[in-house]
PDB file of C-alpha atoms in Angstrom:
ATOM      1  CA  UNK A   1      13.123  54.601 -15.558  1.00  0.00           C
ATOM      2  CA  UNK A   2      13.885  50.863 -17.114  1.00  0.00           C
ATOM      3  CA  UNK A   3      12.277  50.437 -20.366  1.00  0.00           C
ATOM      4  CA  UNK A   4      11.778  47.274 -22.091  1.00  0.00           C
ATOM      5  CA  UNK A   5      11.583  47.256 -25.481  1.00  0.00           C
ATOM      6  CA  UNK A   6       9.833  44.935 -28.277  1.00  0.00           C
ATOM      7  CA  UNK A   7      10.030  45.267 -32.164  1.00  0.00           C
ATOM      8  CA  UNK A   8       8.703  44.994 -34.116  1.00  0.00           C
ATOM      9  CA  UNK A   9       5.211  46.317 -32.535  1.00  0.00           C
ATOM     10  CA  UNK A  10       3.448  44.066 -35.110  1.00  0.00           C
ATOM     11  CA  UNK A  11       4.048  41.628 -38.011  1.00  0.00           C
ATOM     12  CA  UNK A  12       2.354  40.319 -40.963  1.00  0.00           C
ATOM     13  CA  UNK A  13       3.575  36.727 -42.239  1.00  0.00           C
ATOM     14  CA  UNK A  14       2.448  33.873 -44.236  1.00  0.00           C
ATOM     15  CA  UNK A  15       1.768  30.810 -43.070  1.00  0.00           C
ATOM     16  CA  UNK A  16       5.160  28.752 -43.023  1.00  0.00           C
ATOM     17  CA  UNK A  17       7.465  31.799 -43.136  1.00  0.00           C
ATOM     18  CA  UNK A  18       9.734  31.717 -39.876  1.00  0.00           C
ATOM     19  CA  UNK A  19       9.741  34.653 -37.934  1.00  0.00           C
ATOM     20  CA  UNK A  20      12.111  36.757 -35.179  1.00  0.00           C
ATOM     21  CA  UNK A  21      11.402  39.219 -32.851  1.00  0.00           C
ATOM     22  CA  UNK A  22      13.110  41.369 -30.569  1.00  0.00           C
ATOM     23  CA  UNK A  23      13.424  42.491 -26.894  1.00  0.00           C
ATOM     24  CA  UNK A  24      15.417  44.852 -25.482  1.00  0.00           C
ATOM     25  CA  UNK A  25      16.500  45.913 -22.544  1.00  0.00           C
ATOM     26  CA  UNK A  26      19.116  46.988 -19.940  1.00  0.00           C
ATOM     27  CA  UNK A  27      21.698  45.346 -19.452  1.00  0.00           C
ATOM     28  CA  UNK A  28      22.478  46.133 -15.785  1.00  0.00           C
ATOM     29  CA  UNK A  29      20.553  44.581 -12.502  1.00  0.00           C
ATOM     30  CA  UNK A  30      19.166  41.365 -14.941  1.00  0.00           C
ATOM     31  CA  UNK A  31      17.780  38.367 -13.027  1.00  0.00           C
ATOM     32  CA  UNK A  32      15.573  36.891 -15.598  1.00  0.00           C
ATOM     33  CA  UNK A  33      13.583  37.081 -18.635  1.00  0.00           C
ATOM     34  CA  UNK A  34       9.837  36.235 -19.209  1.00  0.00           C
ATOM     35  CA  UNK A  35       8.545  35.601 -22.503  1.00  0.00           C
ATOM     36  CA  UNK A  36       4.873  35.285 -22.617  1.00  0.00           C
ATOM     37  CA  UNK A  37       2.148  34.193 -25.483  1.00  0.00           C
ATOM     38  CA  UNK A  38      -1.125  36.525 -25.232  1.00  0.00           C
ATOM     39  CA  UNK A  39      -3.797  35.307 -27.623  1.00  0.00           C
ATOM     40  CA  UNK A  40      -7.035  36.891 -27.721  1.00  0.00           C
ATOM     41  CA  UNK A  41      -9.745  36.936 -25.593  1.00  0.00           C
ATOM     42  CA  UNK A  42      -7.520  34.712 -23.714  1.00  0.00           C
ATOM     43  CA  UNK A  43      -4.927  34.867 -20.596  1.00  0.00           C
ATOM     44  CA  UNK A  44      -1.248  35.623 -21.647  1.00  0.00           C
ATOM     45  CA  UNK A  45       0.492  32.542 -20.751  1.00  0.00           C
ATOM     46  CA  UNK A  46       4.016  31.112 -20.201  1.00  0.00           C
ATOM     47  CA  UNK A  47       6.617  30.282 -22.609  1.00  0.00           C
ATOM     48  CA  UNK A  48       9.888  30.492 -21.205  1.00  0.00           C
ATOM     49  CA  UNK A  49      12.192  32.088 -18.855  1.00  0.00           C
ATOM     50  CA  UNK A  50      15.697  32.443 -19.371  1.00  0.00           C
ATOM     51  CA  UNK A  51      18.162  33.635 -16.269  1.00  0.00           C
ATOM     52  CA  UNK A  52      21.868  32.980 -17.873  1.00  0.00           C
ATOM     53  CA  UNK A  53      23.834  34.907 -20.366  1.00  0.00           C
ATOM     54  CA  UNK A  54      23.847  32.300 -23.556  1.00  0.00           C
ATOM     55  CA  UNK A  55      20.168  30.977 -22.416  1.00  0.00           C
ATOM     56  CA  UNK A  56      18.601  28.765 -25.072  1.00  0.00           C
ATOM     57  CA  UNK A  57      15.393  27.505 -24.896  1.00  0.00           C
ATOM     58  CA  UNK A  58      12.729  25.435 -27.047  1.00  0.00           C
ATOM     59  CA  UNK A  59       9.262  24.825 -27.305  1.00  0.00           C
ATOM     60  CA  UNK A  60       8.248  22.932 -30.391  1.00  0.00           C
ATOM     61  CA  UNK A  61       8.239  25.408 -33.501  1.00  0.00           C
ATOM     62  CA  UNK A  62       9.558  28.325 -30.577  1.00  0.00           C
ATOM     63  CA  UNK A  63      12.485  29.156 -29.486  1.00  0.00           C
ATOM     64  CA  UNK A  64      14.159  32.368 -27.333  1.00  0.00           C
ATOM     65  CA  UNK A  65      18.122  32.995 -26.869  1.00  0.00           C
ATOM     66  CA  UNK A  66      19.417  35.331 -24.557  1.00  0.00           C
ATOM     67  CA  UNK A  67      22.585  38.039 -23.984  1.00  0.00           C
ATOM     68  CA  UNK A  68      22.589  39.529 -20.829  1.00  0.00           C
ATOM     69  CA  UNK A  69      25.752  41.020 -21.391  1.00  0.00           C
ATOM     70  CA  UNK A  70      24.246  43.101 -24.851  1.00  0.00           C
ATOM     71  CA  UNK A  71      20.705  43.512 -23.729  1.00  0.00           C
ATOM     72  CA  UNK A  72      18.600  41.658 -25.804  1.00  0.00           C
ATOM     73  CA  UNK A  73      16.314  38.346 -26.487  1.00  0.00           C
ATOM     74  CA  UNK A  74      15.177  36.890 -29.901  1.00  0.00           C
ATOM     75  CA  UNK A  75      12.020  35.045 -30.195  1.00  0.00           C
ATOM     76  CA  UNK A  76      11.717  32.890 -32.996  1.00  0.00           C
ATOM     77  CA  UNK A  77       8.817  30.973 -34.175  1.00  0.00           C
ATOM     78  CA  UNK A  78       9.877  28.138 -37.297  1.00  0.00           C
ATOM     79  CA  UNK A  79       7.353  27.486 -39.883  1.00  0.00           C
ATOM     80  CA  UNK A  80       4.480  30.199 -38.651  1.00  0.00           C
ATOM     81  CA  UNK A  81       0.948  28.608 -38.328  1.00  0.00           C
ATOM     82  CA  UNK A  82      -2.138  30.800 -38.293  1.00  0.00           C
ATOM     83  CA  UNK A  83      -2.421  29.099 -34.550  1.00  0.00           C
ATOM     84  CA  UNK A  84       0.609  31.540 -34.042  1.00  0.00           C
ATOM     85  CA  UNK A  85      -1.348  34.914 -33.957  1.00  0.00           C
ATOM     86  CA  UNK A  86      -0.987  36.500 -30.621  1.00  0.00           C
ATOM     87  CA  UNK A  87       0.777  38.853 -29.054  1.00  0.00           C
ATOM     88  CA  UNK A  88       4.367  37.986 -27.621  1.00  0.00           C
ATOM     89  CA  UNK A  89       5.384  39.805 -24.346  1.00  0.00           C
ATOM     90  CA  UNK A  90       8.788  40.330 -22.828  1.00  0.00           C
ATOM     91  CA  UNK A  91       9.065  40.608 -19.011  1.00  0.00           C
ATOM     92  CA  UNK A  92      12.079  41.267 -17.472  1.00  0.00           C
ATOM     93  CA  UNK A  93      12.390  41.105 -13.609  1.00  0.00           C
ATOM     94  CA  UNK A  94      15.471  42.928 -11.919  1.00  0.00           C
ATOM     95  CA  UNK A  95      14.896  41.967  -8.380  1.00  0.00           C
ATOM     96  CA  UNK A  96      12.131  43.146  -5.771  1.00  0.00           C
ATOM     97  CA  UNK A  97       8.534  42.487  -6.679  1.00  0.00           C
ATOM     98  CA  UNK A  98       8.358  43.852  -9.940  1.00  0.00           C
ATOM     99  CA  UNK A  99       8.406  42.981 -13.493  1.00  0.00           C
ATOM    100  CA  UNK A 100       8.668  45.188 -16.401  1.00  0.00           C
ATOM    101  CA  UNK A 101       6.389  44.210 -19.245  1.00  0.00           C
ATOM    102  CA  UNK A 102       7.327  45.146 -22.803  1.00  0.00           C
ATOM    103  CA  UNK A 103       4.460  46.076 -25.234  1.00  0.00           C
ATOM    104  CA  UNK A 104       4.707  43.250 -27.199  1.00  0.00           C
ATOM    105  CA  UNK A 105       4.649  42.303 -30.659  1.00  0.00           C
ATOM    106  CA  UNK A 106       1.815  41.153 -32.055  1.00  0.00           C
ATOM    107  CA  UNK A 107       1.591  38.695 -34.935  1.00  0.00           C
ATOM    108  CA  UNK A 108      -0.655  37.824 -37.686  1.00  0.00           C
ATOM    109  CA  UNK A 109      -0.038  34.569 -39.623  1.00  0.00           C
ATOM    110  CA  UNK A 110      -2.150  34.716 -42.857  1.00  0.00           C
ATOM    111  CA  UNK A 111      -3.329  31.114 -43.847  1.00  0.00           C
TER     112      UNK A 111
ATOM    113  CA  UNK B   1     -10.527  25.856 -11.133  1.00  0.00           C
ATOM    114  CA  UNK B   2      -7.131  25.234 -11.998  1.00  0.00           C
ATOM    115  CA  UNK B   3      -6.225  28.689 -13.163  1.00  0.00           C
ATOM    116  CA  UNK B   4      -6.780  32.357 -12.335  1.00  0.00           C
ATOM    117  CA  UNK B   5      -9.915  33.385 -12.893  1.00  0.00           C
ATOM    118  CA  UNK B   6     -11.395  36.979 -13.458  1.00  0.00           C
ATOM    119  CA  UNK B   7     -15.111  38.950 -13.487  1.00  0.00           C
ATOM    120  CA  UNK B   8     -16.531  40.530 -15.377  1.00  0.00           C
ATOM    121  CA  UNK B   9     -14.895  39.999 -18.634  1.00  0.00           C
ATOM    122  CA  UNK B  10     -16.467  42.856 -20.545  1.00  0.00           C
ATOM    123  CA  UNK B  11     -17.696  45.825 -18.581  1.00  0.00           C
ATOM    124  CA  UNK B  12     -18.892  48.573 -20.434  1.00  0.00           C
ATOM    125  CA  UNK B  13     -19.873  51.762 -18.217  1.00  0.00           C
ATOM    126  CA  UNK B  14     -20.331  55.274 -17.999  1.00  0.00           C
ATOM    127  CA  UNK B  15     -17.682  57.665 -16.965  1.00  0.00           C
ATOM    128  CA  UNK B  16     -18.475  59.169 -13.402  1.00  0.00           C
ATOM    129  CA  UNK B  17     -19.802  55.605 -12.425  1.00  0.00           C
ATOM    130  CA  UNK B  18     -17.494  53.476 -10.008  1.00  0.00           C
ATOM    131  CA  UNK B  19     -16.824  49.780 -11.078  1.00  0.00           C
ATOM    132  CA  UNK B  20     -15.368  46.867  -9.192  1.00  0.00           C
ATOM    133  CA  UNK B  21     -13.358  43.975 -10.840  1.00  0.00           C
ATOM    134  CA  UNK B  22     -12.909  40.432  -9.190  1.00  0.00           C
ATOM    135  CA  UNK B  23      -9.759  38.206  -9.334  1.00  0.00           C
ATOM    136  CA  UNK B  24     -10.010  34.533  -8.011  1.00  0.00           C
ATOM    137  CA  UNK B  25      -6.353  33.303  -7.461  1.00  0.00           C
ATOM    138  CA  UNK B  26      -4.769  29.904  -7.972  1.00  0.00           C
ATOM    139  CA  UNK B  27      -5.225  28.398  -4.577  1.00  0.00           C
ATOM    140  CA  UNK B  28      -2.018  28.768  -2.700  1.00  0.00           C
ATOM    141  CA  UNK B  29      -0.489  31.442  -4.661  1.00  0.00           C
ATOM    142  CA  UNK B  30       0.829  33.907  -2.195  1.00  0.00           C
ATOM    143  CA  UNK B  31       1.679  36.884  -4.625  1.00  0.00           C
ATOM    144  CA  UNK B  32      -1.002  38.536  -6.718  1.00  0.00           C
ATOM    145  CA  UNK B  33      -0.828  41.410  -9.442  1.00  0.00           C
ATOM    146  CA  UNK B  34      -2.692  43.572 -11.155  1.00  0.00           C
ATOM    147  CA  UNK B  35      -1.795  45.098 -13.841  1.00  0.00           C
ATOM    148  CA  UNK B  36      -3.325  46.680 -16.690  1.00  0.00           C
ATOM    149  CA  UNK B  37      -2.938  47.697 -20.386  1.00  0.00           C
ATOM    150  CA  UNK B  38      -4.562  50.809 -22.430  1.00  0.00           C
ATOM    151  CA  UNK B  39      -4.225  50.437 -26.255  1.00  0.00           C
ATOM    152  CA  UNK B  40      -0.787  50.114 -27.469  1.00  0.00           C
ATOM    153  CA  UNK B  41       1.414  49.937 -24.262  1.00  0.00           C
ATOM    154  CA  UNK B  42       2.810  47.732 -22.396  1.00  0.00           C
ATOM    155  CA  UNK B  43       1.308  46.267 -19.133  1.00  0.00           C
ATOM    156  CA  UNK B  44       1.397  48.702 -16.544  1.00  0.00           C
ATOM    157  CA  UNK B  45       1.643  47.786 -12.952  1.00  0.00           C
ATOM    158  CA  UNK B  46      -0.978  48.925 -10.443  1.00  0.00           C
ATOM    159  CA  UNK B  47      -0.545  46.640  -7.266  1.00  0.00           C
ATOM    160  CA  UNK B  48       1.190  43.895  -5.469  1.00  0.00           C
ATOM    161  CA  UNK B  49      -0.418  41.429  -2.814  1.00  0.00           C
ATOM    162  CA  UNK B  50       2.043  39.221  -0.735  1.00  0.00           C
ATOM    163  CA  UNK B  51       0.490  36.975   2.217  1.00  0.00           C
ATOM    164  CA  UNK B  52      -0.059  39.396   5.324  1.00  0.00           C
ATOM    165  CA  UNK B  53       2.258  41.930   4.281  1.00  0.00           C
ATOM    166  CA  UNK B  54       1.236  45.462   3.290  1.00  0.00           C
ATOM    167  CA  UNK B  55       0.341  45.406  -0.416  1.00  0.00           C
ATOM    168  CA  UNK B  56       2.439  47.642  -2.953  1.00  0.00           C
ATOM    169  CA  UNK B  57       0.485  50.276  -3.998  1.00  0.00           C
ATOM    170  CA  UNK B  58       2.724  52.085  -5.976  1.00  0.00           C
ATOM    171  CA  UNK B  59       1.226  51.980  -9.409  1.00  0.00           C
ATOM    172  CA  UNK B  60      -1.789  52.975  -8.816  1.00  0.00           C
ATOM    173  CA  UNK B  61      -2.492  55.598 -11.077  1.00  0.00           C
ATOM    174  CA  UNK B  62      -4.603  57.776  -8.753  1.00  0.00           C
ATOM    175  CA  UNK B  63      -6.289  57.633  -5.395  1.00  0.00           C
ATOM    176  CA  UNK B  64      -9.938  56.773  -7.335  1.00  0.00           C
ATOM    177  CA  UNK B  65      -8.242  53.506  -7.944  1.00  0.00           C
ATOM    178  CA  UNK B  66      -8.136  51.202  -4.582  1.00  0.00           C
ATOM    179  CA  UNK B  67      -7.662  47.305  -4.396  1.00  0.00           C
ATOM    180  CA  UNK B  68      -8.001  44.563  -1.460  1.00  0.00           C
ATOM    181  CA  UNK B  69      -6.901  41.186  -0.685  1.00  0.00           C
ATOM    182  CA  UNK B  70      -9.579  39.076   1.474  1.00  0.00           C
ATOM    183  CA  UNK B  71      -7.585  36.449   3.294  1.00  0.00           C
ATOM    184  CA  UNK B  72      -4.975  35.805   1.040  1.00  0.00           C
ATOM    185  CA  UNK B  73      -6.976  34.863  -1.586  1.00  0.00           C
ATOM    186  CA  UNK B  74     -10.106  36.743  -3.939  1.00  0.00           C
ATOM    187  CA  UNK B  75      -8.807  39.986  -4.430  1.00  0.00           C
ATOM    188  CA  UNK B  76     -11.106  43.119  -5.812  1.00  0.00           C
ATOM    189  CA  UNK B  77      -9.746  46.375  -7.778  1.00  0.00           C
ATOM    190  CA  UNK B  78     -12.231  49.295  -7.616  1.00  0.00           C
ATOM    191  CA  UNK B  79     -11.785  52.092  -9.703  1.00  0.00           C
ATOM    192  CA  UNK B  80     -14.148  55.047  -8.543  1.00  0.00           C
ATOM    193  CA  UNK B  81     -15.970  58.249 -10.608  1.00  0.00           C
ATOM    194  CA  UNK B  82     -14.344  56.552 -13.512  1.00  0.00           C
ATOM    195  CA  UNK B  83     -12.782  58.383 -16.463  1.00  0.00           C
ATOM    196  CA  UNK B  84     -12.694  57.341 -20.454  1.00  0.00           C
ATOM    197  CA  UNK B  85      -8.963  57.307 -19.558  1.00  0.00           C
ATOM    198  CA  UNK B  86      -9.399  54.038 -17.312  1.00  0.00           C
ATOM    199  CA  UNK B  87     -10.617  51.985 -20.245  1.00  0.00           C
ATOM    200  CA  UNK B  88      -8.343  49.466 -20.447  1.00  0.00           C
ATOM    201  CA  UNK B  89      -7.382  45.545 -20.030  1.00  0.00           C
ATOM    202  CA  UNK B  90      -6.925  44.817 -16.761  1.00  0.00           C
ATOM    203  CA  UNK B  91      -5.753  41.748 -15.568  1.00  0.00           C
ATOM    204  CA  UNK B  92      -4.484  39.724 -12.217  1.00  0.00           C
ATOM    205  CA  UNK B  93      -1.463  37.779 -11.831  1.00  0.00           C
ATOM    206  CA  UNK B  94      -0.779  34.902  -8.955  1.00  0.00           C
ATOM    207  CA  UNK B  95       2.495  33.515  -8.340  1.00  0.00           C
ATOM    208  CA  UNK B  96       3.905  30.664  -6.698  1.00  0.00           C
ATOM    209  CA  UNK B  97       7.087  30.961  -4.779  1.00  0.00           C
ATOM    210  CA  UNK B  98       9.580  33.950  -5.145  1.00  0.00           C
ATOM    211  CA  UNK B  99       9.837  37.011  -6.589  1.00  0.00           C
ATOM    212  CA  UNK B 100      11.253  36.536 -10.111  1.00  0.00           C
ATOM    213  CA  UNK B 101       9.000  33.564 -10.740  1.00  0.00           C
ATOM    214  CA  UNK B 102       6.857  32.530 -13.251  1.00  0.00           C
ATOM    215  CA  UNK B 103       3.266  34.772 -12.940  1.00  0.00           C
ATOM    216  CA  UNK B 104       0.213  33.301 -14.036  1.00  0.00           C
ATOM    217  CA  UNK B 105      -2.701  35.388 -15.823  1.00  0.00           C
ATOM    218  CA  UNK B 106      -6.489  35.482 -15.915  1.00  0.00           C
ATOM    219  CA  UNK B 107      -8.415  36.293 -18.404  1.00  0.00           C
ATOM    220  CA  UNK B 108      -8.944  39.870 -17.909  1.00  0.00           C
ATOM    221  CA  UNK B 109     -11.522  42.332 -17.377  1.00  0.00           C
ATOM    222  CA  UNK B 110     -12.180  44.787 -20.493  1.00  0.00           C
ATOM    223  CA  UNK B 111     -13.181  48.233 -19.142  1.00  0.00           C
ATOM    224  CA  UNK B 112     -14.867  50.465 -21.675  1.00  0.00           C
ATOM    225  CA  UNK B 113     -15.492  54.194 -19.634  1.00  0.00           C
ATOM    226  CA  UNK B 114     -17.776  55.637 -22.043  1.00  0.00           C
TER     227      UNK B 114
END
């Protein structure tokens, strides 16, 4: 069964620390990676996805990299803001219909 | 609307009871999820929806849980003689062109089986 997996599950900062997370997964049958934002009471939405070994990508304060070849995915957020607090999900997709959601990491930005 | 849209947001029920949850897709979106996720995991599939074809059913949990497409577009899931297992966030998914693509949530429905 392919697992995707997330660390931490959840993360305390301070407003203004920068912050990593992880997502794992297998490195076999890879077509692309989903990285979502999922803030409460809201729907989880877009951030990036990455298809090619060495992926970078950049969204203001965010950014993802990617190794295919290894397995994994950083998220980084520069400069937390208490706007930050959601929960991050990894989605990998391997080909047919379905994507594999991690369980996310959720993060709490203390003002 | 402009996004995917879902009803009821909060449904609170009593276990036995059958409930029915609504999805309104972005128009033209041809591929349609749901998914859902209990406390602490990940988001599990239930069901895929893809034009005319036969959906995907393979996630579904158990045969109390059933889902339709009406013309390609609102889609319902009804879960029936529900169980305090089945409380959960579920939510739908549309997507645009192929498989692999970028999926686009509601809001979700928040089932409480009490």
């Amino acid at each position: 069964i392919l697992n995707v997996e997330q660390s931490p599950q959840s993360l305390h900062v301070q407003e203004g620390d920068s912050t990593n997370f992880t997502c794992s997964f297998p490195s076999s049958n890879f077509y692309a990676l989903h990285w979502y934002r999922w803030e409460t009471a809201k729907s989880p939405e877009a951030l990036f996805v990455m298809t090619l070994n060495g992926d970078e990508k950049k969204k203001g304060r965010i950014s993802a990299t990617l190794n295919t070849k290894e397995g994994y995915s950083y998220l980084y957020i520069k400069g937390s803001q208490p706007e930050d607090s959601a929960t991050y999900l990894c989605a990998l997709y391997t080909g047919g219909f379905k994507t594999i959601f991690g369980a996310g990491t959720r993060l709490f930005v203390k003002a | 609307g402009a996004g995917v849209s879902q009803s009821p947001s909060n449904k609170v029920t009593e276990k036995g009871k059958d409930v029915e949850l609504r999805c309104d897709p972005i128009s033209g979106h041809t591929a349609l999820y749901w998914y859902r996720q209990s406390l602490g995991q990940g988001l599990e599939f239930l069901i895929y929806f893809q034009g005319n074809s036969a959906p995907d059913k393979s996630g579904l949990p158990s045969d109390r849980f059933s889902a339709e497409r009406t013309g390609g577009s609102v889609s319902t899931l009804t879960i029936q003689r529900t169980q305090q297992e089945d409380s959960a966030v579920y939510l739908c998914a549309t997507q645009d062109r192929g498989l692999g693509e970028t999926q686009y949530f509601g809001p979700g429905t928040r089932l409480l089986v009490l």
